[in-house]
Short mmCIF file of C-alpha atoms in Angstrom, two decimals:
data_model
loop_
_atom_site.label_atom_id
_atom_site.label_comp_id
_atom_site.label_asym_id
_atom_site.label_seq_id
_atom_site.Cartn_x
_atom_site.Cartn_y
_atom_site.Cartn_z
CA MET A 239 -25.91 -12.86 -43.16
CA THR A 240 -27.88 -9.76 -44.17
CA SER A 241 -26.62 -6.18 -44.00
CA PHE A 242 -28.73 -3.11 -43.26
CA CYS A 243 -28.03 0.59 -43.06
CA LEU A 244 -29.83 3.19 -40.97
CA GLU A 245 -29.46 6.95 -40.95
CA VAL A 246 -29.89 8.14 -37.36
CA THR A 247 -30.23 11.78 -36.32
CA GLY A 248 -30.97 13.65 -33.12
CA ASP A 249 -30.87 17.07 -31.50
CA PHE A 250 -28.72 15.89 -28.58
CA ALA A 251 -26.68 12.81 -27.64
CA CYS A 252 -24.57 11.62 -24.74
CA PHE A 253 -22.50 8.45 -25.03
CA THR A 254 -21.08 8.64 -21.53
CA ARG A 255 -17.41 8.00 -20.89
CA PRO A 256 -17.13 5.46 -18.03
CA GLU A 257 -14.03 7.17 -16.60
CA MET A 258 -16.13 10.24 -15.71
CA LYS A 259 -17.56 9.40 -12.28
CA VAL A 260 -19.68 12.47 -11.47
CA GLU A 261 -20.29 14.65 -14.51
CA ARG A 262 -21.64 13.19 -17.74
CA VAL A 263 -19.15 13.67 -20.58
CA SER A 264 -19.85 12.13 -23.98
CA TYR A 265 -17.54 10.36 -26.37
CA ASP A 266 -16.97 12.29 -29.61
CA VAL A 267 -19.19 9.92 -31.61
CA ILE A 268 -21.71 7.14 -31.08
CA THR A 269 -20.33 3.93 -29.58
CA PRO A 270 -20.79 0.53 -31.28
CA SER A 271 -23.00 -0.68 -28.41
CA ALA A 272 -25.27 2.37 -28.74
CA ALA A 273 -25.46 1.80 -32.49
CA ARG A 274 -26.41 -1.85 -31.91
CA ALA A 275 -29.15 -0.71 -29.52
CA VAL A 276 -30.75 1.35 -32.30
CA PHE A 277 -31.13 -1.76 -34.46
CA GLU A 278 -32.39 -3.78 -31.49
CA ALA A 279 -35.01 -1.10 -30.76
CA ILE A 280 -36.51 -1.84 -34.18
CA LEU A 281 -36.20 -5.63 -34.04
CA TRP A 282 -34.87 -7.89 -31.34
CA LYS A 283 -35.40 -11.64 -30.99
CA PRO A 284 -33.45 -14.28 -29.03
CA ALA A 285 -32.75 -16.06 -32.32
CA ILE A 286 -30.81 -13.16 -33.89
CA ARG A 287 -28.07 -10.69 -33.04
CA TRP A 288 -26.82 -7.45 -34.57
CA GLN A 289 -23.16 -6.87 -35.41
CA VAL A 290 -22.27 -3.26 -36.22
CA ASN A 291 -19.39 -3.12 -38.71
CA LYS A 292 -19.21 0.54 -39.77
CA ILE A 293 -20.21 3.97 -38.47
CA GLU A 294 -20.29 7.00 -40.75
CA VAL A 295 -20.32 10.45 -39.13
CA LEU A 296 -22.38 12.82 -41.26
CA GLU A 297 -22.28 16.10 -39.33
CA PRO A 298 -19.42 18.02 -37.65
CA ILE A 299 -18.85 17.12 -34.01
CA ARG A 300 -20.46 19.87 -31.94
CA TRP A 301 -20.73 20.20 -28.17
CA ILE A 302 -23.10 21.78 -25.70
CA SER A 303 -22.71 22.16 -21.95
CA VAL A 304 -25.89 21.67 -19.93
CA ARG A 305 -26.54 21.93 -16.20
CA ARG A 306 -29.57 19.99 -15.00
CA ASN A 307 -31.20 18.56 -11.90
CA GLU A 308 -30.70 14.90 -10.99
CA VAL A 309 -31.41 12.84 -7.89
CA ALA A 310 -28.52 11.46 -5.85
CA ALA A 311 -30.31 8.28 -4.72
CA LYS A 312 -32.61 5.59 -6.00
CA ALA A 313 -35.46 3.63 -4.51
CA SER A 314 -34.27 0.95 -2.07
CA VAL A 315 -34.42 -2.63 -3.32
CA ARG A 316 -34.86 -3.85 0.26
CA ASN A 317 -37.86 -1.56 0.77
CA ALA A 318 -39.39 -2.79 -2.46
CA GLN A 319 -38.91 -6.43 -1.44
CA THR A 320 -40.47 -5.72 1.95
CA ALA A 321 -43.46 -4.03 0.33
CA MET A 322 -43.94 -6.97 -2.02
CA ARG A 323 -43.80 -9.43 0.88
CA ASP A 324 -45.89 -7.52 3.46
CA GLY A 325 -48.15 -5.47 1.19
CA ARG A 326 -46.92 -2.21 2.68
CA GLY A 327 -43.67 -0.30 2.94
CA HIS A 328 -41.85 2.95 2.39
CA LEU A 329 -41.24 3.35 -1.34
CA ALA A 330 -41.22 7.12 -1.73
CA LEU A 331 -38.20 9.06 -2.96
CA TYR A 332 -38.38 12.74 -2.05
CA VAL A 333 -36.82 14.73 -4.87
CA GLU A 334 -36.32 17.87 -2.78
CA ASP A 335 -34.10 15.95 -0.35
CA GLU A 336 -32.06 14.20 -3.02
CA ARG A 337 -31.76 16.84 -5.75
CA GLN A 338 -28.32 17.64 -7.15
CA GLN A 339 -27.23 19.93 -9.94
CA ARG A 340 -24.76 18.36 -12.35
CA ALA A 341 -23.13 19.61 -15.50
CA GLY A 342 -22.96 17.56 -18.65
CA LEU A 343 -20.98 17.89 -21.86
CA PHE A 344 -23.24 16.56 -24.62
CA LEU A 345 -23.21 16.33 -28.40
CA ARG A 346 -25.71 18.33 -30.44
CA ASP A 347 -27.15 18.08 -33.94
CA VAL A 348 -25.77 14.60 -34.58
CA ALA A 349 -26.25 12.43 -37.66
CA TYR A 350 -24.81 8.98 -38.34
CA ARG A 351 -25.12 6.25 -40.93
CA LEU A 352 -24.95 2.90 -39.17
CA HIS A 353 -24.14 -0.36 -40.97
CA ALA A 354 -24.89 -3.69 -39.27
CA ASP A 355 -25.24 -7.36 -40.12
CA LEU A 356 -28.25 -9.40 -39.04
CA LEU A 357 -26.86 -12.72 -37.82
CA PRO A 358 -28.85 -15.84 -36.85
CA VAL A 359 -27.79 -17.50 -33.63
CA ALA A 360 -30.55 -19.98 -32.67
CA GLY A 361 -33.94 -21.45 -33.45
CA ASP A 362 -35.73 -20.92 -36.74
CA ALA A 363 -33.43 -18.00 -37.61
CA LEU A 364 -30.85 -20.58 -38.70
CA GLY A 365 -33.23 -22.15 -41.15
CA ASN A 366 -35.35 -19.17 -42.13
CA PRO A 367 -33.30 -15.94 -42.01
CA VAL A 368 -35.46 -14.37 -44.72
CA LYS A 369 -38.32 -13.98 -42.25
CA TYR A 370 -36.33 -11.76 -39.89
CA ARG A 371 -34.83 -9.78 -42.74
CA GLU A 372 -38.27 -8.96 -44.10
CA ILE A 373 -39.65 -8.13 -40.65
CA PHE A 374 -36.83 -5.66 -39.99
CA GLN A 375 -37.06 -4.07 -43.42
CA ARG A 376 -40.82 -3.62 -43.13
CA ARG A 377 -40.61 -2.13 -39.65
CA ALA A 378 -37.71 0.19 -40.49
CA GLU A 379 -39.39 1.48 -43.67
CA LYS A 380 -42.54 2.32 -41.69
CA GLY A 381 -40.64 3.87 -38.77
CA GLN A 382 -41.89 1.21 -36.37
CA CYS A 383 -39.92 0.16 -33.31
CA ILE A 384 -40.28 -1.94 -30.18
CA ASN A 385 -39.16 0.99 -28.07
CA GLN A 386 -38.02 4.48 -28.99
CA PRO A 387 -34.35 4.45 -30.06
CA TYR A 388 -32.20 6.90 -28.17
CA LEU A 389 -28.74 8.39 -28.38
CA GLY A 390 -26.96 7.35 -25.21
CA CYS A 391 -29.54 8.68 -22.74
CA ARG A 392 -33.25 7.89 -22.98
CA GLU A 393 -34.20 11.58 -22.95
CA PHE A 394 -32.28 12.04 -26.22
CA ALA A 395 -34.64 10.38 -28.69
CA ALA A 396 -33.29 9.33 -32.09
CA ARG A 397 -34.93 9.65 -35.49
CA PHE A 398 -34.13 6.93 -37.99
CA ARG A 399 -34.75 5.92 -41.58
CA LEU A 400 -33.77 2.86 -43.58
CA VAL A 401 -31.12 3.55 -46.22
CA ALA A 402 -31.67 1.41 -49.30
CA ASP A 403 -28.52 2.46 -51.18
CA PRO A 404 -25.76 3.98 -48.98
CA ALA A 405 -23.66 4.80 -52.06
CA ALA A 406 -26.37 7.19 -53.29
CA GLU A 407 -26.48 9.12 -50.00
CA ARG A 408 -24.52 12.22 -49.01
CA PRO A 409 -20.85 11.58 -48.22
CA ALA A 410 -19.56 11.20 -44.68
CA LEU A 411 -17.86 14.05 -42.85
CA HIS A 412 -14.50 14.88 -44.44
CA GLU A 413 -12.47 14.65 -41.26
CA THR A 414 -9.87 12.29 -39.83
CA ARG A 415 -9.03 12.08 -36.14
CA ASP A 416 -7.90 9.68 -33.43
CA LEU A 417 -10.82 9.13 -31.03
CA GLY A 418 -8.79 7.34 -28.37
CA TRP A 419 -10.02 4.38 -26.37
CA MET A 420 -13.77 3.83 -26.68
CA LEU A 421 -16.27 1.38 -25.25
CA HIS A 422 -17.02 -1.30 -27.84
CA ASP A 423 -19.59 -3.40 -26.01
CA ILE A 424 -20.35 -5.21 -22.76
CA THR A 425 -20.50 -8.98 -22.34
CA PHE A 426 -23.40 -9.59 -19.98
CA GLY A 427 -23.62 -12.49 -17.57
CA ALA A 428 -22.87 -13.27 -13.95
CA ASP A 429 -19.85 -10.95 -14.19
CA PRO A 430 -20.45 -8.29 -16.89
CA GLN A 431 -17.26 -7.32 -18.69
CA PRO A 432 -16.75 -4.12 -20.74
CA HIS A 433 -14.64 -4.28 -23.90
CA PHE A 434 -12.76 -1.32 -25.39
CA PHE A 435 -11.02 -0.56 -28.66
CA ARG A 436 -8.81 2.15 -30.10
CA ALA A 437 -11.19 4.15 -32.28
CA ALA A 438 -10.08 6.12 -35.32
CA MET A 439 -12.21 8.10 -37.76
CA ARG A 440 -10.89 8.32 -41.31
CA ASP A 441 -12.78 10.62 -43.67
CA GLY A 442 -15.77 10.40 -41.35
CA VAL A 443 -15.80 6.58 -41.25
CA ILE A 444 -15.12 4.30 -38.28
CA ASP A 445 -14.37 0.81 -39.60
CA LEU A 446 -15.22 -1.66 -36.83
CA THR A 447 -14.15 -4.70 -38.81
CA GLN A 448 -10.54 -3.66 -38.12
CA ALA A 449 -11.11 -2.95 -34.42
CA GLN A 450 -8.79 -4.68 -31.96
CA VAL A 451 -11.09 -5.26 -29.00
CA SER A 452 -9.69 -5.74 -25.49
CA GLN A 453 -10.96 -5.66 -21.90
#
């Protein structure tokens, strides 16, 4: 097992609460699944997995309300299948006919320090974990990634840097609060299942090793 730490910052973020059906409303802080996705954006292989064990909140929790245009529909899967089979079909989506204005409550000026373990699960990662550790460290130091990390929504790009010594960095936010029930992660498969936990921030730190995860 190898541990890494990333400092992640961004101008805006939205970690959408699933109970909000129409308007996008963010959780107060980044979710564990969104934090895991940042690590996976830098390095992901079938032979490894990332386990986030601690989130440090570095900046005060600030909000911004934004109204923006979205479309109320998506391209039809049936039309796409017909076009693939017959070589022709109606694939257009007319924005003017489907446009809707929706409000969103987003986070702004966010900064987190994310701690995660690199765990081998299959293949040569079991016998040669050093290779994946060095690949991740090299890519993170150079700012390289497989795809651009984002903060909840793809339009909210994240900046990241590898933290060599977390103890030498600035302290976490001096604030304690109950964050309520929060999405922990989703188990994907034939029947995807979301898992939640009761999140609490103590002196700016969310300790996920103590999280009691439930469906």
